[in-house]
CSV table of C-alpha atoms in Angstrom, one decimal:
chain,number,residue,atom,x,y,z
A,15,MET,CA,0.0,0.0,0.0
A,16,VAL,CA,1.5,3.3,-1.0
A,17,GLU,CA,-0.1,6.4,0.6
A,18,LYS,CA,-0.5,9.4,-1.7
A,19,HIS,CA,-2.8,12.4,-1.5
A,20,PRO,CA,-5.5,12.2,-0.4
A,21,ILE,CA,-4.4,10.6,2.9
A,22,ASP,CA,-7.4,9.1,4.6
A,23,LEU,CA,-7.8,9.4,8.4
A,24,SER,CA,-9.9,6.3,8.9
A,25,LEU,CA,-7.5,4.2,6.7
A,26,LEU,CA,-4.6,5.4,8.8
A,27,ALA,CA,-6.3,4.4,12.0
A,28,GLU,CA,-7.3,1.0,10.7
A,29,THR,CA,-3.9,0.3,9.1
A,30,PHE,CA,-1.8,1.2,12.2
A,31,ASP,CA,-4.4,0.3,14.8
A,32,ILE,CA,-4.7,3.8,16.2
A,33,ASN,CA,-6.8,4.1,19.4
A,34,ASN,CA,-8.4,7.4,20.1
A,35,ARG,CA,-9.9,6.5,23.5
A,36,GLY,CA,-6.8,6.0,25.5
A,37,ASP,CA,-4.9,7.8,28.3
A,38,CYS,CA,-4.6,11.5,27.4
A,39,GLN,CA,-2.5,12.7,30.3
A,40,HIS,CA,0.3,14.0,28.0
A,41,LEU,CA,-2.2,16.1,26.0
A,42,GLU,CA,-4.0,17.4,29.1
A,43,LYS,CA,-0.8,18.5,30.8
A,44,TRP,CA,0.3,20.3,27.5
A,45,LEU,CA,-3.0,22.1,27.1
A,46,THR,CA,-3.0,23.5,30.6
A,47,SER,CA,0.4,25.3,30.2
A,48,SER,CA,0.4,28.8,31.7
A,49,TYR,CA,2.8,31.7,31.4
A,50,VAL,CA,2.8,35.5,31.7
A,51,PHE,CA,3.7,37.8,28.9
A,52,ASN,CA,6.3,40.5,29.4
A,53,ASP,CA,5.4,44.0,28.3
A,54,PHE,CA,6.8,43.6,24.8
A,55,GLU,CA,5.1,40.2,24.3
A,56,GLN,CA,1.8,41.6,25.5
A,57,THR,CA,2.0,44.5,23.1
A,58,LEU,CA,2.8,42.3,20.2
A,59,PHE,CA,0.1,39.8,21.1
A,60,ASN,CA,-2.5,42.6,21.2
A,61,GLN,CA,-1.4,43.9,17.8
A,62,VAL,CA,-1.6,40.4,16.3
A,63,TYR,CA,-5.0,39.8,17.8
A,64,GLU,CA,-6.5,43.1,16.6
A,65,LYS,CA,-4.9,42.7,13.1
A,66,THR,CA,-6.1,39.1,12.5
A,67,ARG,CA,-9.3,38.5,14.5
A,68,ASN,CA,-11.7,39.7,11.8
A,69,ASP,CA,-9.8,38.3,8.9
A,70,VAL,CA,-8.5,35.0,10.1
A,71,ASN,CA,-11.3,33.0,8.6
A,72,TYR,CA,-10.7,34.6,5.2
A,73,PHE,CA,-6.9,34.2,4.9
A,74,ASN,CA,-5.6,31.8,2.3
A,75,GLU,CA,-2.9,29.3,3.4
A,76,GLU,CA,0.0,31.6,2.8
A,77,GLU,CA,-1.6,34.6,4.5
A,78,LEU,CA,-2.4,32.4,7.5
A,79,LYS,CA,1.3,31.5,7.8
A,80,ILE,CA,2.6,35.0,7.3
A,81,GLN,CA,0.0,37.0,9.2
A,82,LEU,CA,-0.7,34.7,12.1
A,83,ILE,CA,1.3,31.5,12.5
A,84,ALA,CA,4.7,33.1,12.2
A,85,PHE,CA,3.9,35.7,14.8
A,86,LEU,CA,2.5,33.1,17.2
A,87,PHE,CA,5.7,31.0,17.0
A,88,PHE,CA,7.7,34.2,17.5
A,89,LEU,CA,5.7,34.9,20.7
A,90,ALA,CA,6.1,31.3,21.8
A,91,ASP,CA,9.9,31.9,21.6
A,92,ILE,CA,10.7,28.2,20.7
A,93,ASP,CA,13.9,28.4,18.8
A,94,ILE,CA,17.2,27.6,20.6
A,95,GLU,CA,20.2,27.7,18.2
A,96,GLY,CA,21.4,24.3,17.5
A,97,LYS,CA,18.7,22.6,19.6
A,98,ILE,CA,15.2,23.6,18.5
A,99,LYS,CA,14.0,25.2,15.3
A,100,VAL,CA,10.7,25.8,13.5
A,101,PHE,CA,10.6,24.5,9.8
A,102,TYR,CA,8.1,25.1,7.1
A,103,GLU,CA,7.1,23.0,4.1
A,104,ARG,CA,9.3,20.1,4.7
A,105,PRO,CA,8.8,16.6,3.2
A,106,LEU,CA,8.7,13.4,5.3
A,107,THR,CA,8.8,9.9,4.0
A,108,ALA,CA,9.1,6.5,5.7
A,109,ILE,CA,8.1,2.9,5.1
A,110,LEU,CA,6.2,1.7,8.2
A,111,GLN,CA,5.8,-1.9,9.2
A,112,GLU,CA,8.2,-2.8,6.3
A,113,LYS,CA,5.4,-2.4,3.7
A,114,HIS,CA,3.4,0.9,4.1
A,115,LYS,CA,5.0,3.9,2.5
A,116,ILE,CA,3.8,7.3,3.8
A,117,SER,CA,4.9,10.6,2.2
A,118,VAL,CA,3.6,13.9,3.4
A,119,VAL,CA,4.7,17.6,3.1
A,120,VAL,CA,4.5,19.2,6.5
A,121,ASP,CA,3.2,22.8,6.6
A,122,CYS,CA,5.2,23.4,9.8
A,123,MET,CA,7.3,21.3,12.2
A,124,VAL,CA,9.4,21.9,15.3
A,125,ALA,CA,12.5,19.7,15.3
A,126,THR,CA,16.1,19.5,16.4
A,127,PRO,CA,18.1,20.9,13.5
A,128,MET,CA,21.0,19.5,11.6
A,129,ARG,CA,23.6,21.8,9.9
A,130,PHE,CA,22.5,23.7,6.8
A,131,ASN,CA,18.9,24.1,8.1
A,132,LYS,CA,17.6,20.6,7.9
A,133,PRO,CA,15.3,19.0,10.5
A,134,LYS,CA,16.7,15.9,12.4
A,135,LEU,CA,14.4,14.8,15.2
A,136,PRO,CA,10.9,16.1,14.8
A,137,TYR,CA,8.6,16.6,17.8
A,138,PHE,CA,5.7,18.7,16.7
A,139,PHE,CA,3.7,19.0,13.4
A,140,LEU,CA,1.2,21.6,12.3
A,141,GLN,CA,-1.0,21.2,9.2
A,142,GLU,CA,-3.3,24.0,8.1
A,143,PHE,CA,-6.1,24.1,5.5
A,144,LYS,CA,-8.9,26.4,4.5
A,145,LYS,CA,-11.7,24.0,3.5
A,146,GLY,CA,-13.8,21.8,5.7
A,147,LYS,CA,-12.9,18.4,7.2
A,148,GLY,CA,-13.6,15.6,4.8
A,149,ASP,CA,-12.1,17.4,1.9
A,150,ASP,CA,-9.4,15.6,-0.1
A,151,LYS,CA,-6.7,17.3,1.9
A,152,ASP,CA,-8.0,16.7,5.4
A,153,PRO,CA,-5.4,18.4,7.6
A,154,GLU,CA,-5.9,16.0,10.5
A,155,ALA,CA,-5.1,13.0,8.3
A,156,GLN,CA,-2.0,14.7,7.0
A,157,MET,CA,-0.9,15.7,10.5
A,158,LEU,CA,-1.4,12.1,11.8
A,159,ALA,CA,0.6,10.7,8.8
A,160,ALA,CA,3.5,13.0,9.7
A,161,MET,CA,3.3,12.0,13.4
A,162,LEU,CA,3.4,8.3,12.4
A,163,VAL,CA,6.5,8.9,10.3
A,164,ALA,CA,8.2,10.9,13.1
A,165,GLN,CA,7.4,8.2,15.6
A,166,HIS,CA,9.0,5.7,13.3
A,167,LYS,CA,12.1,7.8,12.6
A,168,ASN,CA,12.6,8.9,16.3
A,169,ASP,CA,12.1,5.4,17.6
A,170,ASP,CA,12.3,6.5,21.2
A,171,GLY,CA,8.9,5.7,22.8
A,172,ARG,CA,8.2,9.4,23.5
A,173,PRO,CA,5.0,11.3,22.6
A,174,VAL,CA,4.8,13.1,19.3
A,175,TYR,CA,2.8,16.4,19.4
A,176,GLY,CA,0.6,17.9,16.6
A,177,SER,CA,-1.9,20.5,15.7
A,178,PHE,CA,-4.2,21.1,12.7
A,179,LEU,CA,-6.1,24.2,11.6
A,180,ILE,CA,-9.2,24.8,9.7
A,181,GLY,CA,-9.7,28.6,9.3
A,182,SER,CA,-9.5,30.1,12.8
A,183,ASN,CA,-10.0,26.8,14.5
A,184,TRP,CA,-7.1,24.9,16.0
A,185,TRP,CA,-7.0,21.4,17.5
A,186,PHE,CA,-4.0,19.9,19.4
A,187,THR,CA,-3.1,16.2,19.5
A,188,THR,CA,-0.6,13.7,20.9
A,189,LEU,CA,0.4,10.3,19.7
A,190,ILE,CA,2.3,7.9,22.0
A,191,GLY,CA,2.5,4.3,20.8
A,192,GLN,CA,-0.9,3.7,19.2
A,193,GLU,CA,-2.7,6.1,21.6
A,194,TYR,CA,-4.0,9.2,19.8
A,195,CYS,CA,-5.6,12.1,21.7
A,196,LEU,CA,-7.5,15.1,20.4
A,197,SER,CA,-8.1,18.4,22.2
A,198,ARG,CA,-11.2,20.6,22.1
A,199,GLU,CA,-11.4,23.3,19.5
A,200,PHE,CA,-9.4,26.5,20.1
A,201,ASN,CA,-10.6,29.6,18.2
A,202,ALA,CA,-7.9,32.0,17.1
A,203,SER,CA,-10.4,34.8,16.8
A,204,ASN,CA,-11.1,34.6,20.5
A,205,ARG,CA,-8.5,36.4,22.7
A,206,THR,CA,-8.4,33.9,25.5
A,207,ASP,CA,-8.1,31.0,23.1
A,208,LEU,CA,-5.4,32.7,21.0
A,209,GLN,CA,-3.3,33.4,24.1
A,210,GLN,CA,-3.6,29.8,25.2
A,211,ILE,CA,-2.5,28.7,21.7
A,212,VAL,CA,0.7,30.7,22.3
A,213,PHE,CA,1.2,29.1,25.7
A,214,ILE,CA,0.7,25.6,24.3
A,215,LEU,CA,3.3,26.3,21.6
A,216,ARG,CA,5.6,27.8,24.1
A,217,ARG,CA,5.4,24.6,26.3
A,218,LEU,CA,6.9,22.6,23.4
A,219,LYS,CA,10.4,24.1,24.1
A,220,GLU,CA,10.3,22.8,27.7
A,221,ILE,CA,9.0,19.4,26.6
A,222,ILE,CA,11.8,19.0,24.1
A,223,LEU,CA,14.5,20.1,26.5
A,224,GLU,CA,13.1,17.7,29.2
A,225,ASN,CA,13.8,14.9,26.8
C-alpha cells in the first residue's frame, strides 16, 4: 500500500491500529500550560490579535502562515540555536511496518536541527487548511501521517505532538504508541483561546528540553 494524497484518516487508524480513546495525560498537561507575557510580548500579542481577529477565517494558506502562525511562533519563543527550530514546508517519508510507504509535506514542524537548516528529530507538526474536514486534503489526516512517520524515525517511545487548523479553529493532538488524543477546538479569533495557543506552543520548548 502506497499512501498518496489524499491521505485518509480512517484508513490510517485501521492500518496502524490507532486508538483514540486511551490515556490522554500528556495532552491534558500540555493544554494547561500557563505563562505570563512580558510587556513587549503583550503589546505584540495585542497587535496580532487586533490585526487578525476579523480576517483569520478569510486568509488563504500563505496569508495564514505570514499574518498569524509566524507571529504566534515568535511569541512562543521556541527556537534555541542548535537545539530547537521551526521549519516550514518540509517533506517526510518512511516505510512503516516494512510495507506501508507514507509521504507527506508538513506545513510546519518543530524539530532539532542539523547543519544547513535541515530537520533531524521532529517533535511537533502543524497542518493548516482552509476548507472543511472531509475534503481531499483533510489536515488532521496529513498531520497524523506526519506524526506516524516521526514516531518511526525517532524510535524513542516518547510522545509526538501535533496540531491542525481549519480557518480560525485549532486542535491539538498527541500520539504515543498507538494512543492518539485530540483536544477541544481553540478559536484564534477569541482572545483567550489565542493566548492559550501561544502558551501551548511555548510549552513545546520545555517538553523537548526535558527529553
